[in-house]
Structure formats: structure tokens, C-alpha cells
Backbone as ProteinMPNN parsed JSONL, in Angstrom:
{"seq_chain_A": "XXXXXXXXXXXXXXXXXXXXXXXXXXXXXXXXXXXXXXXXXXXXXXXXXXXXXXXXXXXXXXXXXXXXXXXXXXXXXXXXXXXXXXXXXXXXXXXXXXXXXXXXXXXXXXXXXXXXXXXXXXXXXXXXXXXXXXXXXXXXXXXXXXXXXXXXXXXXXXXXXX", "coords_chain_A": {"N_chain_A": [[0.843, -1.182, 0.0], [0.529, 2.169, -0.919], [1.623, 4.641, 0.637], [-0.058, 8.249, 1.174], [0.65, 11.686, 1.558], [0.526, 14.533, 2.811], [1.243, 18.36, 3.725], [0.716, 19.645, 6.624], [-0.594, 22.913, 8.524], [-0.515, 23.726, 12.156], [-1.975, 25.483, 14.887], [-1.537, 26.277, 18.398], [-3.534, 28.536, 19.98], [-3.051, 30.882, 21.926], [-4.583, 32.97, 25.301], [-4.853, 35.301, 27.692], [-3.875, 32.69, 29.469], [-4.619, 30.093, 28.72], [-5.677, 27.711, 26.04], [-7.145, 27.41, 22.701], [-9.094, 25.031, 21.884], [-11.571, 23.363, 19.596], [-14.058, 20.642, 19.446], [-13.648, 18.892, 16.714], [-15.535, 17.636, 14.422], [-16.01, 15.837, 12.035], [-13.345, 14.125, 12.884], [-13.634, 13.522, 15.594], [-12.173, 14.352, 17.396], [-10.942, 16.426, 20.41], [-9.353, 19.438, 18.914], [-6.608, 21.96, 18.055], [-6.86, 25.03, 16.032], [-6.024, 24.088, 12.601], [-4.555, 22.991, 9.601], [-4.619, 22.072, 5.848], [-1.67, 22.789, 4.039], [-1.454, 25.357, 1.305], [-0.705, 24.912, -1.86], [1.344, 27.226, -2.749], [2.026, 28.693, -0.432], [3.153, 29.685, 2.411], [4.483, 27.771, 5.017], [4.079, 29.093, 7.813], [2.319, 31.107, 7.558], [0.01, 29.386, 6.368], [-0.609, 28.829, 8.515], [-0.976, 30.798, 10.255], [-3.491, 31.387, 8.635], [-5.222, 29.606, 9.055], [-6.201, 29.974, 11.411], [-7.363, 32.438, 11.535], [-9.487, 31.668, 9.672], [-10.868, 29.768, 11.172], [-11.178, 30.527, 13.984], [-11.356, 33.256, 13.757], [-9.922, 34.992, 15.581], [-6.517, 36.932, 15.471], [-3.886, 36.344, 15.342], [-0.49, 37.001, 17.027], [2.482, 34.837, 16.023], [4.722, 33.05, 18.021], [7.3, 32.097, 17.421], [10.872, 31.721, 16.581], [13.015, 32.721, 14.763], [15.525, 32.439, 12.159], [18.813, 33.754, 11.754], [19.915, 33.629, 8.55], [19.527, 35.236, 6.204], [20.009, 36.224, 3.26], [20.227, 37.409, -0.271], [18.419, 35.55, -1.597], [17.512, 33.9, 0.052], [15.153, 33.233, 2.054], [14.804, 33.553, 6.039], [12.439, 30.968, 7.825], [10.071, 31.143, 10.119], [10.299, 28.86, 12.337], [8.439, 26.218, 13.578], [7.131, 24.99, 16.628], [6.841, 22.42, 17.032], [7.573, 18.975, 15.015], [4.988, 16.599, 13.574], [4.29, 13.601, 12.686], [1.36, 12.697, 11.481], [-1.037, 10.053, 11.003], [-4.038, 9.195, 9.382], [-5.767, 7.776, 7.591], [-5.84, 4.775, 8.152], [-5.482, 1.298, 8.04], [-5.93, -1.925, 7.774], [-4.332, -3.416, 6.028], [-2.397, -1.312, 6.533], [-1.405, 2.363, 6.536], [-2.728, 4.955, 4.708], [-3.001, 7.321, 4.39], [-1.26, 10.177, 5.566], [-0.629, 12.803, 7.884], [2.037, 15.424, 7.319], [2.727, 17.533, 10.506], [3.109, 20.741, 10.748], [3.361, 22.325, 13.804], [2.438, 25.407, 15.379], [2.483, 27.77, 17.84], [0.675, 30.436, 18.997], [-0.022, 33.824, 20.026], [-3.101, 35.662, 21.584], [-5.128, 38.351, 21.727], [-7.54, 38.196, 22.727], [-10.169, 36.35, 23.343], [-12.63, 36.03, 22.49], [-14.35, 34.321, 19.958], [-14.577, 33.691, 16.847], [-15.907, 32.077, 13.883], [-15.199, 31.942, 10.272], [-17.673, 31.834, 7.544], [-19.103, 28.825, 6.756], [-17.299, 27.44, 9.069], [-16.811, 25.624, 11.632], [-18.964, 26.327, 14.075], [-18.904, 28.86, 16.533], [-19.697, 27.826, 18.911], [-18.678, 25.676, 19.435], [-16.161, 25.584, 20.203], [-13.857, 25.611, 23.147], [-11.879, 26.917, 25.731], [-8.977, 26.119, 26.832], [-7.391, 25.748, 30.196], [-4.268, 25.465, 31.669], [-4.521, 23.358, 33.947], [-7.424, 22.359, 33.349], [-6.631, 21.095, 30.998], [-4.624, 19.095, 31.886], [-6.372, 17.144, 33.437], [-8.187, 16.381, 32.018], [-10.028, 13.777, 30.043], [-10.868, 13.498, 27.707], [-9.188, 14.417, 25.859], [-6.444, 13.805, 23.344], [-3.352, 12.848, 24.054], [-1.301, 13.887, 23.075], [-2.042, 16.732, 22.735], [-3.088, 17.184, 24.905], [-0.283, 17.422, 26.3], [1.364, 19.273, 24.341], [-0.732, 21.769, 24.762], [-0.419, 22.651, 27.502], [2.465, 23.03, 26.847], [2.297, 24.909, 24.823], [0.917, 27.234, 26.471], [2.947, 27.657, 28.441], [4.638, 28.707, 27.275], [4.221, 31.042, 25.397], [3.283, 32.455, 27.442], [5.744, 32.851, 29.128], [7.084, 34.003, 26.732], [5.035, 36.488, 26.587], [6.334, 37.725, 29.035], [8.236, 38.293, 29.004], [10.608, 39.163, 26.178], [8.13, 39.739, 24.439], [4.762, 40.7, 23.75]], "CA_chain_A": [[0.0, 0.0, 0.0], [1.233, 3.052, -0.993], [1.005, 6.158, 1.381], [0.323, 9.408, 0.922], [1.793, 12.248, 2.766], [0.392, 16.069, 3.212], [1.898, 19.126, 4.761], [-0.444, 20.543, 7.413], [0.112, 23.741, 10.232], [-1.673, 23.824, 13.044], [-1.121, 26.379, 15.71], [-2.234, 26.208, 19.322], [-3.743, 29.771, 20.241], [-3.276, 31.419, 23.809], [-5.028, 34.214, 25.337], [-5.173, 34.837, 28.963], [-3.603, 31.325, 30.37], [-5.402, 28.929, 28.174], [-5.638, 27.511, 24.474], [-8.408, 27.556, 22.279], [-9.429, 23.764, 21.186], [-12.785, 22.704, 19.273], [-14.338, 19.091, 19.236], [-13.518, 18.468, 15.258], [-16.808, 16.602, 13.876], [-15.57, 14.915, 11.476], [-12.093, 13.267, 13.22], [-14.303, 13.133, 16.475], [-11.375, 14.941, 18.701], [-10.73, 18.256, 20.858], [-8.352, 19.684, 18.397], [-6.154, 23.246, 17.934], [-6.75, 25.16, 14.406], [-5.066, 23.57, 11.597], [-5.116, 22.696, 7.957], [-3.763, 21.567, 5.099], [-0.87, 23.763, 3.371], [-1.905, 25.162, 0.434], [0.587, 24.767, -2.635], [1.62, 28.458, -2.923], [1.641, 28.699, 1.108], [4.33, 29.078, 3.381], [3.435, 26.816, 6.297], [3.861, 29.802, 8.967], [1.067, 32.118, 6.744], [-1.101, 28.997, 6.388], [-0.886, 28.481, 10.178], [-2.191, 31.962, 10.384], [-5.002, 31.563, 8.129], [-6.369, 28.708, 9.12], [-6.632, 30.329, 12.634], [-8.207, 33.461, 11.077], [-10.146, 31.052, 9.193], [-11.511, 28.635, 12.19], [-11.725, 31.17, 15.068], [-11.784, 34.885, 13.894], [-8.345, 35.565, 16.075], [-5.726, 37.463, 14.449], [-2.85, 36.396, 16.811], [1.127, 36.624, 16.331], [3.105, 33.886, 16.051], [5.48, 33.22, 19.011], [8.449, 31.278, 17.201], [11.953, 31.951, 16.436], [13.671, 32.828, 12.824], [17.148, 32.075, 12.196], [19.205, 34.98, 11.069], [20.933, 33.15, 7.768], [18.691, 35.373, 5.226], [20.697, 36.715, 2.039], [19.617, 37.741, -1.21], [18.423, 34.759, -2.15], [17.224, 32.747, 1.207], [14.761, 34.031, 3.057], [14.352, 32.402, 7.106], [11.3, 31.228, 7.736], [9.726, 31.214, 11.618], [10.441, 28.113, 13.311], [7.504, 25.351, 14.266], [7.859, 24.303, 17.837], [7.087, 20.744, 16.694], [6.939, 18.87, 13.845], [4.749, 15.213, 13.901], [3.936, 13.011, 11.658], [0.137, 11.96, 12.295], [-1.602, 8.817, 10.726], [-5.147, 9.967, 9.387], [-6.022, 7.336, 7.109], [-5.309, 3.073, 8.74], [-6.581, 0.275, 7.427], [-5.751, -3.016, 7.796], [-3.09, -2.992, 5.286], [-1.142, -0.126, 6.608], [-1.462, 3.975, 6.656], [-2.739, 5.036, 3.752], [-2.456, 8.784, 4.438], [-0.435, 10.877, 6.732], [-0.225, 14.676, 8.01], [3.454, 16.017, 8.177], [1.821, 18.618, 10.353], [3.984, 21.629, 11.636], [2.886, 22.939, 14.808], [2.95, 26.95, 15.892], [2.351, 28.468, 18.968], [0.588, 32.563, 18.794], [-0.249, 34.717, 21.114], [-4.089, 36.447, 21.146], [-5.364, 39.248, 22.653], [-8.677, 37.609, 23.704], [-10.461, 35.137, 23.648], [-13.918, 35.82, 21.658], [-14.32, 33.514, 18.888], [-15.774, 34.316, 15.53], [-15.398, 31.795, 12.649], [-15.751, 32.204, 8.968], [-18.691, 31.498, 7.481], [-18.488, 27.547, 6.372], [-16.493, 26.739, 9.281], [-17.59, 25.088, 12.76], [-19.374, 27.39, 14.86], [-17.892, 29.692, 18.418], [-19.966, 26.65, 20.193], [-17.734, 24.178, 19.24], [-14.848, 26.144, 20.826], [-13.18, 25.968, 24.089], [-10.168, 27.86, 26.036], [-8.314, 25.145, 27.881], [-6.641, 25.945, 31.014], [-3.136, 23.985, 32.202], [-5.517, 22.472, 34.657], [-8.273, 21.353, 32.288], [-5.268, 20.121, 30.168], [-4.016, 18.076, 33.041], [-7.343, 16.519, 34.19], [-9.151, 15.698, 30.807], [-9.949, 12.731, 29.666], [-11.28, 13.337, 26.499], [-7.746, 14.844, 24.907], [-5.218, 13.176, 23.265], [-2.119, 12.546, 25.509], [0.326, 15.18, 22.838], [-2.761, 17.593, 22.451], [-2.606, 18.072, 26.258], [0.993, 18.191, 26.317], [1.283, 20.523, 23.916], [-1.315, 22.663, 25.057], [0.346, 23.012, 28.094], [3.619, 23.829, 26.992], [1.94, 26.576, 24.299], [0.688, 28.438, 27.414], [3.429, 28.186, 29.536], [5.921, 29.019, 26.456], [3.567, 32.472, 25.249], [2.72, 33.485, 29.117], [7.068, 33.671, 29.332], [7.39, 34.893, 25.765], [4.266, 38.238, 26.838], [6.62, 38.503, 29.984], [9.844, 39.069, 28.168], [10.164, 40.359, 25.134], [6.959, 39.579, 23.628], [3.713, 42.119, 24.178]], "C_chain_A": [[0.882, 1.238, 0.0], [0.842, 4.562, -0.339], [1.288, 7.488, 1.313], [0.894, 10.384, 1.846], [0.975, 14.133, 2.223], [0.989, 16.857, 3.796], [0.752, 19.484, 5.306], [0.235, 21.255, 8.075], [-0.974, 23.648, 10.87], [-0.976, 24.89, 14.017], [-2.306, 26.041, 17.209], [-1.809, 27.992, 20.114], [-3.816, 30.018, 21.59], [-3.582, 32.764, 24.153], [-5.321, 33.837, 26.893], [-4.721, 33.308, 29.887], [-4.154, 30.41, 29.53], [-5.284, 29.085, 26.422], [-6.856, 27.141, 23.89], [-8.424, 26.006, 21.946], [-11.423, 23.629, 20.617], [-12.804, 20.952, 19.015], [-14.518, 18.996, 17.327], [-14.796, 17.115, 14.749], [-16.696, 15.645, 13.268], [-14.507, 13.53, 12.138], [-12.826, 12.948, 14.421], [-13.177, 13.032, 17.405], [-11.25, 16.095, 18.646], [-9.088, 18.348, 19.537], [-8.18, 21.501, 18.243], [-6.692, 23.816, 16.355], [-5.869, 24.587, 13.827], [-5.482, 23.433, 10.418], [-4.061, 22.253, 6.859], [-2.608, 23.068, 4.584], [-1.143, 23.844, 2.273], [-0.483, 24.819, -0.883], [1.431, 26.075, -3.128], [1.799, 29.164, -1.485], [2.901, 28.811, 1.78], [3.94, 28.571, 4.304], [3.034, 28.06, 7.23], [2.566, 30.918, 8.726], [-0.112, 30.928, 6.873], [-1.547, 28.908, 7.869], [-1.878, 29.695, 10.731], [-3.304, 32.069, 9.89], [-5.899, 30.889, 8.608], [-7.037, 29.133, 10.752], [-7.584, 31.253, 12.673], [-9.263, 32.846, 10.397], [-11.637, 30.271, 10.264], [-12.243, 29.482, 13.228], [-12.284, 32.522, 14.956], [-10.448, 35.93, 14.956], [-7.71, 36.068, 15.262], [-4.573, 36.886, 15.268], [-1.12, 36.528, 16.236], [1.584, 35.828, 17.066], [4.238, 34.304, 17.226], [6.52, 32.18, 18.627], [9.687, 32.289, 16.659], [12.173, 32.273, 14.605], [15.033, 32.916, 12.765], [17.513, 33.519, 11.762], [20.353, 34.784, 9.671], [20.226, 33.407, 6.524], [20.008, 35.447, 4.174], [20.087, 36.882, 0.696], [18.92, 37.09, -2.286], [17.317, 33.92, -1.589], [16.455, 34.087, 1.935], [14.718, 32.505, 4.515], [12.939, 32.227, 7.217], [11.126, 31.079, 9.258], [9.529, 30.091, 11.598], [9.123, 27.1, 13.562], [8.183, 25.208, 15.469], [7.59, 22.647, 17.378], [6.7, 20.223, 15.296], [6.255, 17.252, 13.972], [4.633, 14.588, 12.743], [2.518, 12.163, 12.226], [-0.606, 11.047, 11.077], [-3.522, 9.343, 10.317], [-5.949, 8.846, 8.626], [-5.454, 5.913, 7.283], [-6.316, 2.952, 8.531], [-5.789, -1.28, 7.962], [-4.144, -3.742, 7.113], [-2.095, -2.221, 5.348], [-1.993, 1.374, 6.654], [-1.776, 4.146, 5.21], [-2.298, 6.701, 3.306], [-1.862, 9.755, 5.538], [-0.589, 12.118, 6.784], [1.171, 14.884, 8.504], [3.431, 17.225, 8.82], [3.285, 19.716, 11.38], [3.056, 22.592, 12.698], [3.654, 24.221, 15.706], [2.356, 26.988, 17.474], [2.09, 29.601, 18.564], [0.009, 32.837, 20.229], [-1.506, 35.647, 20.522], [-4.188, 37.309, 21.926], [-6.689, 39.715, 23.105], [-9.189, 36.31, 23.158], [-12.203, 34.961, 22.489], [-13.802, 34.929, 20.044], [-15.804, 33.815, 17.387], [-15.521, 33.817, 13.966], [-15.725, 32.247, 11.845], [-16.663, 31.557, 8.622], [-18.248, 30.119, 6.806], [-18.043, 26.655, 8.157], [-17.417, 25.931, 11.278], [-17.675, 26.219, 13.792], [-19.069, 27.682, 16.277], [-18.301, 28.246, 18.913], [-19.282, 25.905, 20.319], [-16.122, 24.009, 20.129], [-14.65, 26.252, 22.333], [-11.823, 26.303, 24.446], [-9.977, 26.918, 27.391], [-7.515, 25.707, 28.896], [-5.842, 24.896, 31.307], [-3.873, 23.134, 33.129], [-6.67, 21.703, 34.225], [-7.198, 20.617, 31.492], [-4.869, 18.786, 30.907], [-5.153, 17.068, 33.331], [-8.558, 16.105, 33.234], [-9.376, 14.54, 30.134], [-9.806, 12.178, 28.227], [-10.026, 13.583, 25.192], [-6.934, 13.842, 24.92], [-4.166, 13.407, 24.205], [-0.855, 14.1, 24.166], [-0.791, 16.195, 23.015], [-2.824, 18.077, 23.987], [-1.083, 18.649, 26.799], [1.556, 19.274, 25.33], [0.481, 21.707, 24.19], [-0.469, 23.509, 25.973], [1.586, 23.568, 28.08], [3.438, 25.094, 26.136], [1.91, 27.678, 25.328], [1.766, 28.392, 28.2], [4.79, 28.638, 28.615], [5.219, 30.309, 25.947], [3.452, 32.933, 26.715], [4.965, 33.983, 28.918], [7.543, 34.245, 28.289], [6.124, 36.219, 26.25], [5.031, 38.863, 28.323], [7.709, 38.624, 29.894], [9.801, 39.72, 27.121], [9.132, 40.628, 24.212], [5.967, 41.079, 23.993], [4.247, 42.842, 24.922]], "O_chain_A": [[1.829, 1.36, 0.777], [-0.001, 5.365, -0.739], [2.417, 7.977, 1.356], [1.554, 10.021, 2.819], [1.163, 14.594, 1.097], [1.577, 16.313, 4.731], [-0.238, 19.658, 4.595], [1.369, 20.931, 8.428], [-2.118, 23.524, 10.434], [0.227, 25.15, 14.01], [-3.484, 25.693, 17.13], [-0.769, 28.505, 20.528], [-4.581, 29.414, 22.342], [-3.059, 33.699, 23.547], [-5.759, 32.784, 27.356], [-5.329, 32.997, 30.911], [-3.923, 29.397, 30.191], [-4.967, 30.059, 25.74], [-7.658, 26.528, 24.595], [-7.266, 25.735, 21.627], [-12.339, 23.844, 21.411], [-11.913, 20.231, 18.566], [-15.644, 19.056, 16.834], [-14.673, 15.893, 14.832], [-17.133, 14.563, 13.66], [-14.74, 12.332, 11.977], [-12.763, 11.723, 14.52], [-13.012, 12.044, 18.12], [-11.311, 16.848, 17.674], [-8.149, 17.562, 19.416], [-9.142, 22.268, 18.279], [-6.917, 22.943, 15.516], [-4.791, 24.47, 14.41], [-6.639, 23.694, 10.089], [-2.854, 22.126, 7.062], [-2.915, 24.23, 4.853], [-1.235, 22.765, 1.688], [0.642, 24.501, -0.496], [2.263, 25.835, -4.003], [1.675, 30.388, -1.523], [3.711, 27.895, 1.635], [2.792, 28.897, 4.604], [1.838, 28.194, 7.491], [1.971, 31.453, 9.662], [-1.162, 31.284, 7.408], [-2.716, 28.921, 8.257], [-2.96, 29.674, 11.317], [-4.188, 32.721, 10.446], [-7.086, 31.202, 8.699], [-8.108, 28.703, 11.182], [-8.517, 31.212, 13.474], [-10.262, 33.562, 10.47], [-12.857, 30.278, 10.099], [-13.449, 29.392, 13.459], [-13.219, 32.993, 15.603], [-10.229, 37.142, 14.971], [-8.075, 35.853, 14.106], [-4.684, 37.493, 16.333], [-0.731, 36.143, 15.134], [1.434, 35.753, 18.286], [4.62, 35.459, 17.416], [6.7, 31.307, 19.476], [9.473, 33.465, 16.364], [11.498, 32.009, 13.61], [15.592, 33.668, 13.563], [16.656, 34.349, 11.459], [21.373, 35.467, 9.581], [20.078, 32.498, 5.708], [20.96, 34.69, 4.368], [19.075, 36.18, 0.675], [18.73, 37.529, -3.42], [16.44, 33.36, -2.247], [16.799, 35.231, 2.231], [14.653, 31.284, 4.372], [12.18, 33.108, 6.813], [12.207, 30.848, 9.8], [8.569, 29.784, 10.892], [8.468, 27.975, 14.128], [9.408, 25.248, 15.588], [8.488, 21.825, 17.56], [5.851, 20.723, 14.558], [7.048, 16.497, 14.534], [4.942, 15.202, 11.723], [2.51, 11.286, 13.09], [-0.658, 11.692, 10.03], [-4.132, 9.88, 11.241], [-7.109, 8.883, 9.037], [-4.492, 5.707, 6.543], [-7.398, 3.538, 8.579], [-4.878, -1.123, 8.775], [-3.226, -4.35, 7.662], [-1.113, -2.22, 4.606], [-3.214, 1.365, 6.812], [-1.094, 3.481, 4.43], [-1.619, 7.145, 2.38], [-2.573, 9.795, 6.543], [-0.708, 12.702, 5.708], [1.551, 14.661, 9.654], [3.926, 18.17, 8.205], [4.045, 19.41, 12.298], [2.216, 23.419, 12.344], [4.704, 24.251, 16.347], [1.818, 26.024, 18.018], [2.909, 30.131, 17.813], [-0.28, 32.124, 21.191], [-1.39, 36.272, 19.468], [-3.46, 37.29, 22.918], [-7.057, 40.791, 23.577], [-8.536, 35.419, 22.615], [-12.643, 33.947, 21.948], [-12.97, 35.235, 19.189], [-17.003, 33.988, 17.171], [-15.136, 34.538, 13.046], [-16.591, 33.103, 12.024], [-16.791, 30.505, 9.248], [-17.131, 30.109, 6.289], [-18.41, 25.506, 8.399], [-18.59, 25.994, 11.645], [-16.734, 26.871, 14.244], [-18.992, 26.784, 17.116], [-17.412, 27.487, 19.298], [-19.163, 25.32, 21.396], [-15.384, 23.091, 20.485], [-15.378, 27.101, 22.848], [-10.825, 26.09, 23.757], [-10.533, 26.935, 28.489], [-6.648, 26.384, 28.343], [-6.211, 23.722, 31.307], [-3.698, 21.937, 32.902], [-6.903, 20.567, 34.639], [-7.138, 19.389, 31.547], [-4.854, 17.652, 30.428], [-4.701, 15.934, 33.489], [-9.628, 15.62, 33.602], [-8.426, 14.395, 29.364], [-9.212, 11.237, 27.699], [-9.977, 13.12, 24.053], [-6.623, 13.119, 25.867], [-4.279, 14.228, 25.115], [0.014, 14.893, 24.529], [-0.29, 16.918, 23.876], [-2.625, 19.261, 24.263], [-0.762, 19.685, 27.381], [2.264, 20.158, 25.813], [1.001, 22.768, 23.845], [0.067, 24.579, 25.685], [1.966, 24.382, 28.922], [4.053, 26.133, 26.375], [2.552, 28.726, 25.265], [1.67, 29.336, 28.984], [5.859, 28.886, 29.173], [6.111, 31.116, 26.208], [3.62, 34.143, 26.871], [5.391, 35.108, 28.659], [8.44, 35.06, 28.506], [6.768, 37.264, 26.161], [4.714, 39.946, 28.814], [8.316, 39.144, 30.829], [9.114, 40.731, 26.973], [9.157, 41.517, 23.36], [6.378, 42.174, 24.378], [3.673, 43.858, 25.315]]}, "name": "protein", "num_of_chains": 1, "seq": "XXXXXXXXXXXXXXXXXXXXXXXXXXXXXXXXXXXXXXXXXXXXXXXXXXXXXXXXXXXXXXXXXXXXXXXXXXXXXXXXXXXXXXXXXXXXXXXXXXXXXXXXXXXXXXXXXXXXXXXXXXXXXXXXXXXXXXXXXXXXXXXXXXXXXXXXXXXXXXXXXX"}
């Protein structure tokens, strides 16, 4: 069986101590914004859209950029992780994969206001490290990542960030 392979970004949004997650209908888990990359896309722009897309946030990205541009090379901002997630098993094997790069931003609240199409504010909750910790319903990286989004934006808005 031959498997395919996608780029996706996803970003996990923080505002106030907590990260935004919706219950995804389709995949039937709490998940962060994300999406596929389009083919004209840089991952760190789609990461932003699909957030502007899903929630109605505008937020900035809280990753790093090398400094090895030149007239030629641009850097691009950093994922904090990159996975490789399984989306499509069968019996036979994986048929399709997400090579998904995962951001970290920083909002500056919390109201939620998708685009039209997309799954509605209800669907949305703002996880606290303590709901993170004590949930059942989340994947085991989707809480650990949550957790380290907020506690990696709370010390990036109390250094040099906001």
C-alpha cells in the first residue's frame, strides 16, 4: 500500500492562560486550528489563516527565525514541533499521513468568531493547564502541547513579547 503524505500547520492559540481547542466533527477529537498547506503557502502564513479562518483571532506567532537570510534565502519562523500523524489506517497499513507543523501565537482575547463555512464559536473551548491536566477526552500530545503553548507564550508576553 502506498502512502500518501500532506503538509499541514496547526497552531495552538493562547489568550489569557489557556488555548483555544474545538471538538472536530468529522475526526471526532478536541483539536487546535489547523489545515492543510496550500501549494503556494508558506506553512507559517497557512498556520495563520487557518486560525483566522476557524476562530476569527488574528494572533502573532510566538516562534523563532534564524538569522541566515541573504539575497536569495529568506528564514522562515520556526515550528515548535513537527509530527507526523496517521489519518487514514486500514488493515493494510497507513494510507495517508499529516506532516503537520505545529505553531504556537499569542491572542489578545479570547472571543471567537469563525468564517462562514467553518464550525461554529460553540464548538470552541479555552483550555486551562488544569483542564489540560485533568481531561480525559484529549489526546495525551494535544494536552501536552497545550500546556507547553501556554506556559511558552505566558514567558514569551513577559519578556520580550507584548
Amino acid at each position: 500500500m502506498e502512502t500518501t503524505r500532506h503538509f499541514t500547520a496547526t497552531t495552538y492559540v493562547v489568550a489569557d492562560g489557556a488555548t483555544a481547542l474545538h471538538f472536530h466533527d468529522r475526526i471526532g477529537k478536541w483539536l487546535p486550528p489547523g489545515g492543510h498547506v496550500e501549494r503556494d503557502e508558506l506553512p507559517h502564513r497557512a498556520a495563520l489563516r487557518e486560525v483566522r479562518e476557524e476562530t476569527g483571532l488574528d494572533p502573532t506567532l510566538v516562534a523563532e527565525t534564524d538569522d541566515l537570510d541573504s539575497p536569495t534565502v529568506l528564514s522562515l519562523p520556526k515550528p515548535q514541533h513537527v509530527q507526523l500523524a496517521d489519518v487514514n489506517v486500514y488493515e493494510e497499513g497507513v494510507g495517508h499521513q499529516h506532516v503537520d507543523l505545529v505553531y504556537y501565537a499569542a491572542a489578545g482575547r479570547r472571543q471567537i468568531d469563525p468564517a462562514a463555512g467553518e464550525q461554529p464559536a460553540e464548538d470552541w473551548q479555552w483550555f486551562e493547564p488544569g483542564d489540560l491536566a485533568d481531561d480525559g477526552e484529549l489526546e495525551s500530545n494535544v494536552r501536552q502541547v497545550g500546556q507547553r503553548a501556554i506556559e511558552t507564550v505566558g514567558e514569551w508576553r513577559s519578556g520580550s513579547g507584548e
